[in-house]
């Protein structure tokens, strides 16, 4: 029995949630639903422009959200990332301690923690302006091989491929530690531009992975095909196990020879970001508990539905009861 069900490797970002009306959002001329990297000063100007709004702080990052989901369901989790010793970094470290998740690296002295201003509009879209700051420094030296060996699964965030001089080396070191320690590897695309722009490095990691998580757009970018179902079929030649989420059309899952399509649960979305993170975290929790794949995928879909009916990329309460409800139905 290993110490952790799941250890994540990814960007440590504090989400700054900002709710705007369509009238406030329009003049910004941002493309809705996009994530763009930005400098710290530009991000601060954006926050200053809406200084009368009260933003909420939530510790996150894509794979970090998945580790949190696993932990909320009763799993044991750890996370590898970088934060600074500023107020955001201390908030991040303290929140992970409260969540009982092992945060592998102490805050880096004199560094600025990465932040993501998440603008939420009434149509449930989330438009993100992200300053990676010290999270982009995550490198091979920050990867603790012993903690990876102590986990059943390593979950690698696709966004790290966008940092060839640091993040890609961290991924290679983590994969080496996983293979040496008998730890299974799950990988996420994070965004379609990752396999498109950093395809060689991504495919190198994918060849060493046991499970891939992606949405329909990412799956088509990676494996071709005109639909999620076609791309899912094409992925069979690329990775042993895969989960392709397709929003209201449900999810296609292949795991240990079992293959299924599970429908989505209809709902009225409030904030669509976080569904994929929740699905992955819940799915990985379920397979570590030895549950049948179709039940796990269905329950993961149910939690993904629950997370998009509230503000923020993780459930604030009720994860365990929701999971039990999904398994019982």
mmCIF file of C-alpha atoms in Angstrom:
data_model
loop_
_atom_site.group_PDB
_atom_site.id
_atom_site.type_symbol
_atom_site.label_atom_id
_atom_site.label_comp_id
_atom_site.label_asym_id
_atom_site.label_seq_id
_atom_site.Cartn_x
_atom_site.Cartn_y
_atom_site.Cartn_z
ATOM 1 C CA UNK A 1 0.000 0.000 0.000
ATOM 2 C CA UNK A 2 1.524 3.301 -1.113
ATOM 3 C CA UNK A 3 1.424 6.506 0.941
ATOM 4 C CA UNK A 4 -0.409 8.539 -1.708
ATOM 5 C CA UNK A 5 -3.175 7.616 -4.139
ATOM 6 C CA UNK A 6 -2.209 10.543 -6.347
ATOM 7 C CA UNK A 7 0.663 12.996 -6.734
ATOM 8 C CA UNK A 8 0.308 15.893 -9.162
ATOM 9 C CA UNK A 9 2.955 17.825 -11.086
ATOM 10 C CA UNK A 10 1.833 21.210 -12.370
ATOM 11 C CA UNK A 11 1.532 24.964 -12.075
ATOM 12 C CA UNK A 12 0.725 26.297 -8.601
ATOM 13 C CA UNK A 13 -1.594 29.232 -9.202
ATOM 14 C CA UNK A 14 -3.842 31.247 -6.946
ATOM 15 C CA UNK A 15 -7.107 31.892 -8.784
ATOM 16 C CA UNK A 16 -8.432 35.432 -8.337
ATOM 17 C CA UNK A 17 -12.130 35.066 -9.181
ATOM 18 C CA UNK A 18 -13.725 38.211 -10.605
ATOM 19 C CA UNK A 19 -17.419 38.257 -11.546
ATOM 20 C CA UNK A 20 -18.283 40.848 -14.225
ATOM 21 C CA UNK A 21 -21.439 41.764 -16.092
ATOM 22 C CA UNK A 22 -21.508 41.592 -19.898
ATOM 23 C CA UNK A 23 -21.412 45.395 -19.898
ATOM 24 C CA UNK A 24 -18.226 45.443 -17.825
ATOM 25 C CA UNK A 25 -16.605 42.637 -19.816
ATOM 26 C CA UNK A 26 -17.330 44.002 -23.317
ATOM 27 C CA UNK A 27 -14.936 47.007 -23.306
ATOM 28 C CA UNK A 28 -12.022 44.725 -22.333
ATOM 29 C CA UNK A 29 -12.210 43.219 -25.866
ATOM 30 C CA UNK A 30 -11.003 39.842 -24.574
ATOM 31 C CA UNK A 31 -11.857 36.700 -26.524
ATOM 32 C CA UNK A 32 -14.312 34.934 -24.244
ATOM 33 C CA UNK A 33 -13.355 31.608 -22.705
ATOM 34 C CA UNK A 34 -9.643 31.942 -23.502
ATOM 35 C CA UNK A 35 -6.570 31.671 -21.316
ATOM 36 C CA UNK A 36 -3.751 34.106 -22.093
ATOM 37 C CA UNK A 37 -0.426 34.543 -20.343
ATOM 38 C CA UNK A 38 0.224 38.056 -19.145
ATOM 39 C CA UNK A 39 2.779 40.085 -17.214
ATOM 40 C CA UNK A 40 2.249 40.907 -13.535
ATOM 41 C CA UNK A 41 1.764 44.665 -14.194
ATOM 42 C CA UNK A 42 -0.931 44.074 -16.807
ATOM 43 C CA UNK A 43 -2.740 41.716 -14.474
ATOM 44 C CA UNK A 44 -2.594 44.286 -11.663
ATOM 45 C CA UNK A 45 -4.035 46.986 -13.947
ATOM 46 C CA UNK A 46 -6.952 44.697 -14.717
ATOM 47 C CA UNK A 47 -7.648 44.174 -11.007
ATOM 48 C CA UNK A 48 -7.288 47.899 -10.310
ATOM 49 C CA UNK A 49 -9.837 48.716 -13.030
ATOM 50 C CA UNK A 50 -12.409 46.706 -11.064
ATOM 51 C CA UNK A 51 -11.237 47.686 -7.608
ATOM 52 C CA UNK A 52 -14.821 48.058 -6.398
ATOM 53 C CA UNK A 53 -15.379 44.320 -6.945
ATOM 54 C CA UNK A 54 -14.423 41.895 -4.175
ATOM 55 C CA UNK A 55 -12.351 39.119 -5.789
ATOM 56 C CA UNK A 56 -12.169 35.663 -4.176
ATOM 57 C CA UNK A 57 -8.876 33.787 -3.753
ATOM 58 C CA UNK A 58 -8.761 30.038 -4.372
ATOM 59 C CA UNK A 59 -5.606 27.931 -4.555
ATOM 60 C CA UNK A 60 -5.543 26.070 -7.834
ATOM 61 C CA UNK A 61 -3.874 25.214 -11.087
ATOM 62 C CA UNK A 62 -5.359 22.516 -13.328
ATOM 63 C CA UNK A 63 -3.750 19.345 -11.922
ATOM 64 C CA UNK A 64 -3.759 20.827 -8.416
ATOM 65 C CA UNK A 65 -7.565 21.002 -8.712
ATOM 66 C CA UNK A 66 -7.625 17.302 -9.634
ATOM 67 C CA UNK A 67 -5.503 16.385 -6.606
ATOM 68 C CA UNK A 68 -7.860 18.446 -4.428
ATOM 69 C CA UNK A 69 -10.854 16.566 -5.886
ATOM 70 C CA UNK A 70 -9.225 13.209 -5.119
ATOM 71 C CA UNK A 71 -8.465 14.376 -1.578
ATOM 72 C CA UNK A 72 -12.023 15.679 -1.007
ATOM 73 C CA UNK A 73 -13.357 12.240 -1.940
ATOM 74 C CA UNK A 74 -11.177 10.581 0.679
ATOM 75 C CA UNK A 75 -8.000 9.887 -1.289
ATOM 76 C CA UNK A 76 -4.483 10.691 -0.144
ATOM 77 C CA UNK A 77 -2.773 13.355 -2.246
ATOM 78 C CA UNK A 78 0.470 15.241 -2.791
ATOM 79 C CA UNK A 79 1.424 18.025 -5.185
ATOM 80 C CA UNK A 80 4.672 19.240 -6.752
ATOM 81 C CA UNK A 81 4.759 22.905 -7.740
ATOM 82 C CA UNK A 82 6.452 26.221 -6.922
ATOM 83 C CA UNK A 83 5.116 29.201 -4.960
ATOM 84 C CA UNK A 84 6.835 32.309 -3.609
ATOM 85 C CA UNK A 85 6.942 33.551 -0.018
ATOM 86 C CA UNK A 86 4.463 36.368 -0.702
ATOM 87 C CA UNK A 87 0.895 36.504 0.632
ATOM 88 C CA UNK A 88 -0.435 34.404 -2.265
ATOM 89 C CA UNK A 89 2.194 31.701 -1.743
ATOM 90 C CA UNK A 90 1.517 31.514 1.987
ATOM 91 C CA UNK A 91 -2.232 31.330 1.248
ATOM 92 C CA UNK A 92 -1.545 28.438 -1.139
ATOM 93 C CA UNK A 93 0.644 26.487 1.302
ATOM 94 C CA UNK A 94 -1.784 27.005 4.192
ATOM 95 C CA UNK A 95 -4.791 25.945 2.108
ATOM 96 C CA UNK A 96 -3.084 22.731 1.003
ATOM 97 C CA UNK A 97 -2.198 21.973 4.623
ATOM 98 C CA UNK A 98 -5.891 22.443 5.554
ATOM 99 C CA UNK A 99 -6.854 20.110 2.689
ATOM 100 C CA UNK A 100 -4.374 17.536 4.064
ATOM 101 C CA UNK A 101 -2.418 17.483 0.794
ATOM 102 C CA UNK A 102 1.362 17.146 0.970
ATOM 103 C CA UNK A 103 2.816 20.209 -0.803
ATOM 104 C CA UNK A 104 6.248 18.963 -1.784
ATOM 105 C CA UNK A 105 8.265 22.225 -1.994
ATOM 106 C CA UNK A 106 8.590 25.030 0.579
ATOM 107 C CA UNK A 107 7.852 28.589 -0.670
ATOM 108 C CA UNK A 108 10.792 30.078 -2.597
ATOM 109 C CA UNK A 109 12.220 33.123 -0.824
ATOM 110 C CA UNK A 110 11.836 36.468 -2.592
ATOM 111 C CA UNK A 111 9.720 35.052 -5.433
ATOM 112 C CA UNK A 112 6.260 36.026 -6.700
ATOM 113 C CA UNK A 113 3.529 33.376 -6.695
ATOM 114 C CA UNK A 114 1.692 32.693 -9.935
ATOM 115 C CA UNK A 115 -1.831 34.064 -10.154
ATOM 116 C CA UNK A 116 -4.720 33.649 -12.569
ATOM 117 C CA UNK A 117 -7.370 36.357 -12.830
ATOM 118 C CA UNK A 118 -10.498 34.401 -13.771
ATOM 119 C CA UNK A 119 -13.232 36.638 -15.135
ATOM 120 C CA UNK A 120 -16.620 34.958 -14.844
ATOM 121 C CA UNK A 121 -19.491 36.319 -16.955
ATOM 122 C CA UNK A 122 -23.234 35.583 -16.657
ATOM 123 C CA UNK A 123 -23.081 33.068 -19.543
ATOM 124 C CA UNK A 124 -20.879 30.827 -17.315
ATOM 125 C CA UNK A 125 -17.777 31.408 -19.441
ATOM 126 C CA UNK A 126 -14.469 31.957 -17.687
ATOM 127 C CA UNK A 127 -11.838 34.131 -19.351
ATOM 128 C CA UNK A 128 -8.390 33.860 -17.799
ATOM 129 C CA UNK A 129 -5.364 36.131 -17.690
ATOM 130 C CA UNK A 130 -2.519 34.220 -16.066
ATOM 131 C CA UNK A 131 0.812 35.408 -14.691
ATOM 132 C CA UNK A 132 2.856 32.251 -14.138
ATOM 133 C CA UNK A 133 5.588 34.029 -12.130
ATOM 134 C CA UNK A 134 7.555 31.500 -10.022
ATOM 135 C CA UNK A 135 5.308 28.568 -11.020
ATOM 136 C CA UNK A 136 7.119 28.627 -14.386
ATOM 137 C CA UNK A 137 10.413 27.955 -12.548
ATOM 138 C CA UNK A 138 9.321 24.396 -11.735
ATOM 139 C CA UNK A 139 12.304 22.328 -12.896
ATOM 140 C CA UNK A 140 13.908 18.922 -12.438
ATOM 141 C CA UNK A 141 15.530 19.987 -9.162
ATOM 142 C CA UNK A 142 12.090 20.550 -7.611
ATOM 143 C CA UNK A 143 10.928 16.983 -8.308
ATOM 144 C CA UNK A 144 11.185 14.665 -5.248
ATOM 145 C CA UNK A 145 11.688 11.138 -6.614
ATOM 146 C CA UNK A 146 10.871 9.559 -3.233
ATOM 147 C CA UNK A 147 7.411 11.149 -3.099
ATOM 148 C CA UNK A 148 6.605 10.083 -6.651
ATOM 149 C CA UNK A 149 7.659 6.530 -5.796
ATOM 150 C CA UNK A 150 5.327 6.707 -2.782
ATOM 151 C CA UNK A 151 2.272 7.349 -5.004
ATOM 152 C CA UNK A 152 0.032 4.968 -6.958
ATOM 153 C CA UNK A 153 -0.440 7.554 -9.716
ATOM 154 C CA UNK A 154 1.531 10.548 -10.999
ATOM 155 C CA UNK A 155 -0.651 13.111 -12.818
ATOM 156 C CA UNK A 156 1.260 15.438 -15.179
ATOM 157 C CA UNK A 157 -0.145 18.787 -16.341
ATOM 158 C CA UNK A 158 0.119 19.521 -20.058
ATOM 159 C CA UNK A 159 0.703 23.249 -19.529
ATOM 160 C CA UNK A 160 4.213 22.431 -18.223
ATOM 161 C CA UNK A 161 5.289 21.474 -21.757
ATOM 162 C CA UNK A 162 5.050 25.167 -22.646
ATOM 163 C CA UNK A 163 8.262 25.760 -20.620
ATOM 164 C CA UNK A 164 10.923 23.797 -22.565
ATOM 165 C CA UNK A 165 13.853 24.960 -20.422
ATOM 166 C CA UNK A 166 12.243 24.129 -17.058
ATOM 167 C CA UNK A 167 8.877 22.377 -17.157
ATOM 168 C CA UNK A 168 9.830 19.781 -19.750
ATOM 169 C CA UNK A 169 12.860 18.805 -17.662
ATOM 170 C CA UNK A 170 10.627 18.519 -14.578
ATOM 171 C CA UNK A 171 8.323 16.193 -16.530
ATOM 172 C CA UNK A 172 11.205 13.984 -17.686
ATOM 173 C CA UNK A 173 12.556 13.738 -14.133
ATOM 174 C CA UNK A 174 9.089 12.910 -12.779
ATOM 175 C CA UNK A 175 8.548 10.203 -15.428
ATOM 176 C CA UNK A 176 11.955 8.705 -14.645
ATOM 177 C CA UNK A 177 11.068 8.613 -10.926
ATOM 178 C CA UNK A 178 7.658 7.086 -11.703
ATOM 179 C CA UNK A 179 9.150 4.280 -13.792
ATOM 180 C CA UNK A 180 11.782 3.570 -11.128
ATOM 181 C CA UNK A 181 9.185 3.559 -8.356
ATOM 182 C CA UNK A 182 6.461 1.538 -10.063
ATOM 183 C CA UNK A 183 4.109 4.531 -10.173
ATOM 184 C CA UNK A 184 1.486 4.679 -12.936
ATOM 185 C CA UNK A 185 1.421 7.844 -15.075
ATOM 186 C CA UNK A 186 -1.595 9.900 -16.152
ATOM 187 C CA UNK A 187 -1.173 12.850 -18.506
ATOM 188 C CA UNK A 188 -3.468 15.707 -19.468
ATOM 189 C CA UNK A 189 -3.333 17.780 -22.655
ATOM 190 C CA UNK A 190 -4.496 20.914 -20.756
ATOM 191 C CA UNK A 191 -5.102 22.737 -24.055
ATOM 192 C CA UNK A 192 -5.123 21.862 -27.761
ATOM 193 C CA UNK A 193 -2.116 24.114 -28.378
ATOM 194 C CA UNK A 194 0.090 21.849 -26.227
ATOM 195 C CA UNK A 195 0.153 18.834 -28.607
ATOM 196 C CA UNK A 196 0.072 21.249 -31.571
ATOM 197 C CA UNK A 197 3.055 23.408 -30.533
ATOM 198 C CA UNK A 198 5.022 21.090 -28.248
ATOM 199 C CA UNK A 199 4.081 17.847 -29.989
ATOM 200 C CA UNK A 200 7.458 16.094 -29.878
ATOM 201 C CA UNK A 201 7.925 16.527 -26.134
ATOM 202 C CA UNK A 202 4.263 15.737 -25.464
ATOM 203 C CA UNK A 203 4.369 12.516 -27.480
ATOM 204 C CA UNK A 204 7.613 11.493 -25.764
ATOM 205 C CA UNK A 205 5.804 11.730 -22.420
ATOM 206 C CA UNK A 206 2.632 10.147 -23.782
ATOM 207 C CA UNK A 207 4.635 7.085 -24.885
ATOM 208 C CA UNK A 208 5.533 6.570 -21.204
ATOM 209 C CA UNK A 209 2.013 7.184 -19.884
ATOM 210 C CA UNK A 210 -0.671 4.730 -18.807
ATOM 211 C CA UNK A 211 -3.665 7.067 -19.130
ATOM 212 C CA UNK A 212 -4.517 10.259 -21.048
ATOM 213 C CA UNK A 213 -7.190 12.816 -20.134
ATOM 214 C CA UNK A 214 -8.335 15.283 -22.782
ATOM 215 C CA UNK A 215 -11.435 17.004 -24.084
ATOM 216 C CA UNK A 216 -12.834 16.536 -27.596
ATOM 217 C CA UNK A 217 -10.921 19.483 -29.118
ATOM 218 C CA UNK A 218 -7.639 18.316 -27.615
ATOM 219 C CA UNK A 219 -8.241 14.703 -28.684
ATOM 220 C CA UNK A 220 -8.857 15.774 -32.294
ATOM 221 C CA UNK A 221 -5.723 17.966 -32.236
ATOM 222 C CA UNK A 222 -3.678 15.047 -30.959
ATOM 223 C CA UNK A 223 -5.109 12.047 -32.814
ATOM 224 C CA UNK A 224 -7.158 13.471 -35.681
ATOM 225 C CA UNK A 225 -10.791 12.685 -36.423
ATOM 226 C CA UNK A 226 -13.860 14.810 -37.013
ATOM 227 C CA UNK A 227 -15.523 14.041 -33.668
ATOM 228 C CA UNK A 228 -14.739 13.080 -30.083
ATOM 229 C CA UNK A 229 -15.698 9.489 -30.867
ATOM 230 C CA UNK A 230 -13.377 9.271 -33.876
ATOM 231 C CA UNK A 231 -10.494 10.848 -31.986
ATOM 232 C CA UNK A 232 -11.111 8.490 -29.067
ATOM 233 C CA UNK A 233 -10.879 5.506 -31.434
ATOM 234 C CA UNK A 234 -7.661 6.896 -32.946
ATOM 235 C CA UNK A 235 -6.090 7.270 -29.488
ATOM 236 C CA UNK A 236 -6.108 3.482 -29.091
ATOM 237 C CA UNK A 237 -2.930 3.345 -31.176
ATOM 238 C CA UNK A 238 -1.252 6.028 -29.063
ATOM 239 C CA UNK A 239 -1.910 5.330 -25.367
ATOM 240 C CA UNK A 240 -3.194 2.225 -23.492
ATOM 241 C CA UNK A 241 -6.017 4.008 -21.640
ATOM 242 C CA UNK A 242 -7.862 7.257 -22.373
ATOM 243 C CA UNK A 243 -10.743 9.448 -21.231
ATOM 244 C CA UNK A 244 -12.141 11.967 -23.716
ATOM 245 C CA UNK A 245 -14.682 14.380 -22.251
ATOM 246 C CA UNK A 246 -17.133 16.058 -24.619
ATOM 247 C CA UNK A 247 -19.122 18.500 -22.493
ATOM 248 C CA UNK A 248 -22.887 17.929 -22.748
ATOM 249 C CA UNK A 249 -22.222 14.867 -24.941
ATOM 250 C CA UNK A 250 -20.684 12.920 -22.053
ATOM 251 C CA UNK A 251 -17.359 11.090 -22.014
ATOM 252 C CA UNK A 252 -15.646 8.218 -23.828
ATOM 253 C CA UNK A 253 -13.491 6.037 -21.605
ATOM 254 C CA UNK A 254 -11.169 3.091 -22.187
ATOM 255 C CA UNK A 255 -9.448 1.574 -19.164
ATOM 256 C CA UNK A 256 -8.015 -1.943 -18.734
ATOM 257 C CA UNK A 257 -9.836 -3.351 -21.779
ATOM 258 C CA UNK A 258 -13.181 -1.923 -20.602
ATOM 259 C CA UNK A 259 -14.634 0.670 -22.977
ATOM 260 C CA UNK A 260 -17.729 2.794 -22.505
ATOM 261 C CA UNK A 261 -19.523 6.024 -23.273
ATOM 262 C CA UNK A 262 -21.169 7.690 -20.287
ATOM 263 C CA UNK A 263 -23.748 10.446 -20.876
ATOM 264 C CA UNK A 264 -23.457 13.860 -19.270
ATOM 265 C CA UNK A 265 -25.834 14.973 -16.519
ATOM 266 C CA UNK A 266 -27.891 17.957 -17.728
ATOM 267 C CA UNK A 267 -27.580 21.154 -15.703
ATOM 268 C CA UNK A 268 -27.564 24.948 -15.904
ATOM 269 C CA UNK A 269 -23.867 25.922 -15.873
ATOM 270 C CA UNK A 270 -22.706 28.854 -13.746
ATOM 271 C CA UNK A 271 -18.925 28.583 -14.332
ATOM 272 C CA UNK A 272 -17.756 25.986 -16.864
ATOM 273 C CA UNK A 273 -14.088 25.852 -15.859
ATOM 274 C CA UNK A 274 -13.009 23.001 -13.637
ATOM 275 C CA UNK A 275 -15.182 20.254 -15.136
ATOM 276 C CA UNK A 276 -12.214 18.464 -16.718
ATOM 277 C CA UNK A 277 -10.070 18.841 -13.594
ATOM 278 C CA UNK A 278 -12.857 17.413 -11.450
ATOM 279 C CA UNK A 279 -13.501 14.532 -13.868
ATOM 280 C CA UNK A 280 -9.812 13.539 -13.835
ATOM 281 C CA UNK A 281 -9.418 13.780 -10.051
ATOM 282 C CA UNK A 282 -12.598 11.813 -9.388
ATOM 283 C CA UNK A 283 -11.756 9.214 -12.035
ATOM 284 C CA UNK A 284 -8.269 8.647 -10.608
ATOM 285 C CA UNK A 285 -9.727 8.377 -7.114
ATOM 286 C CA UNK A 286 -12.249 5.799 -8.337
ATOM 287 C CA UNK A 287 -9.704 3.569 -10.057
ATOM 288 C CA UNK A 288 -7.460 3.611 -6.966
ATOM 289 C CA UNK A 289 -10.461 2.229 -5.060
ATOM 290 C CA UNK A 290 -10.779 -0.647 -7.545
ATOM 291 C CA UNK A 291 -14.270 0.315 -8.740
ATOM 292 C CA UNK A 292 -15.602 -0.738 -12.182
ATOM 293 C CA UNK A 293 -14.640 1.781 -14.862
ATOM 294 C CA UNK A 294 -18.170 2.592 -16.064
ATOM 295 C CA UNK A 295 -19.336 3.407 -12.527
ATOM 296 C CA UNK A 296 -16.223 5.502 -11.950
ATOM 297 C CA UNK A 297 -16.703 7.444 -15.200
ATOM 298 C CA UNK A 298 -20.374 8.027 -14.436
ATOM 299 C CA UNK A 299 -19.615 9.296 -10.926
ATOM 300 C CA UNK A 300 -16.796 11.509 -12.276
ATOM 301 C CA UNK A 301 -19.277 12.986 -14.787
ATOM 302 C CA UNK A 302 -21.753 13.645 -11.972
ATOM 303 C CA UNK A 303 -19.137 15.554 -9.947
ATOM 304 C CA UNK A 304 -18.062 17.472 -13.064
ATOM 305 C CA UNK A 305 -21.696 18.548 -13.486
ATOM 306 C CA UNK A 306 -21.871 19.616 -9.843
ATOM 307 C CA UNK A 307 -18.711 21.747 -10.106
ATOM 308 C CA UNK A 308 -19.968 23.786 -13.091
ATOM 309 C CA UNK A 309 -23.210 24.665 -11.297
ATOM 310 C CA UNK A 310 -21.247 26.876 -8.845
ATOM 311 C CA UNK A 311 -18.480 29.465 -8.985
ATOM 312 C CA UNK A 312 -14.916 28.115 -8.843
ATOM 313 C CA UNK A 313 -13.025 25.140 -10.227
ATOM 314 C CA UNK A 314 -13.587 22.893 -7.212
ATOM 315 C CA UNK A 315 -16.506 21.878 -5.031
ATOM 316 C CA UNK A 316 -16.825 23.932 -1.875
ATOM 317 C CA UNK A 317 -18.718 21.183 -0.053
ATOM 318 C CA UNK A 318 -20.535 17.922 -0.611
ATOM 319 C CA UNK A 319 -17.983 16.006 -2.713
ATOM 320 C CA UNK A 320 -18.278 12.750 -0.739
ATOM 321 C CA UNK A 321 -22.110 12.745 -0.592
ATOM 322 C CA UNK A 322 -22.293 13.535 -4.333
ATOM 323 C CA UNK A 323 -19.927 10.651 -5.075
ATOM 324 C CA UNK A 324 -21.988 8.273 -2.945
ATOM 325 C CA UNK A 325 -25.175 9.498 -4.644
ATOM 326 C CA UNK A 326 -23.707 8.856 -8.111
ATOM 327 C CA UNK A 327 -22.492 5.366 -7.220
ATOM 328 C CA UNK A 328 -25.848 4.460 -5.665
ATOM 329 C CA UNK A 329 -27.948 5.555 -8.652
#
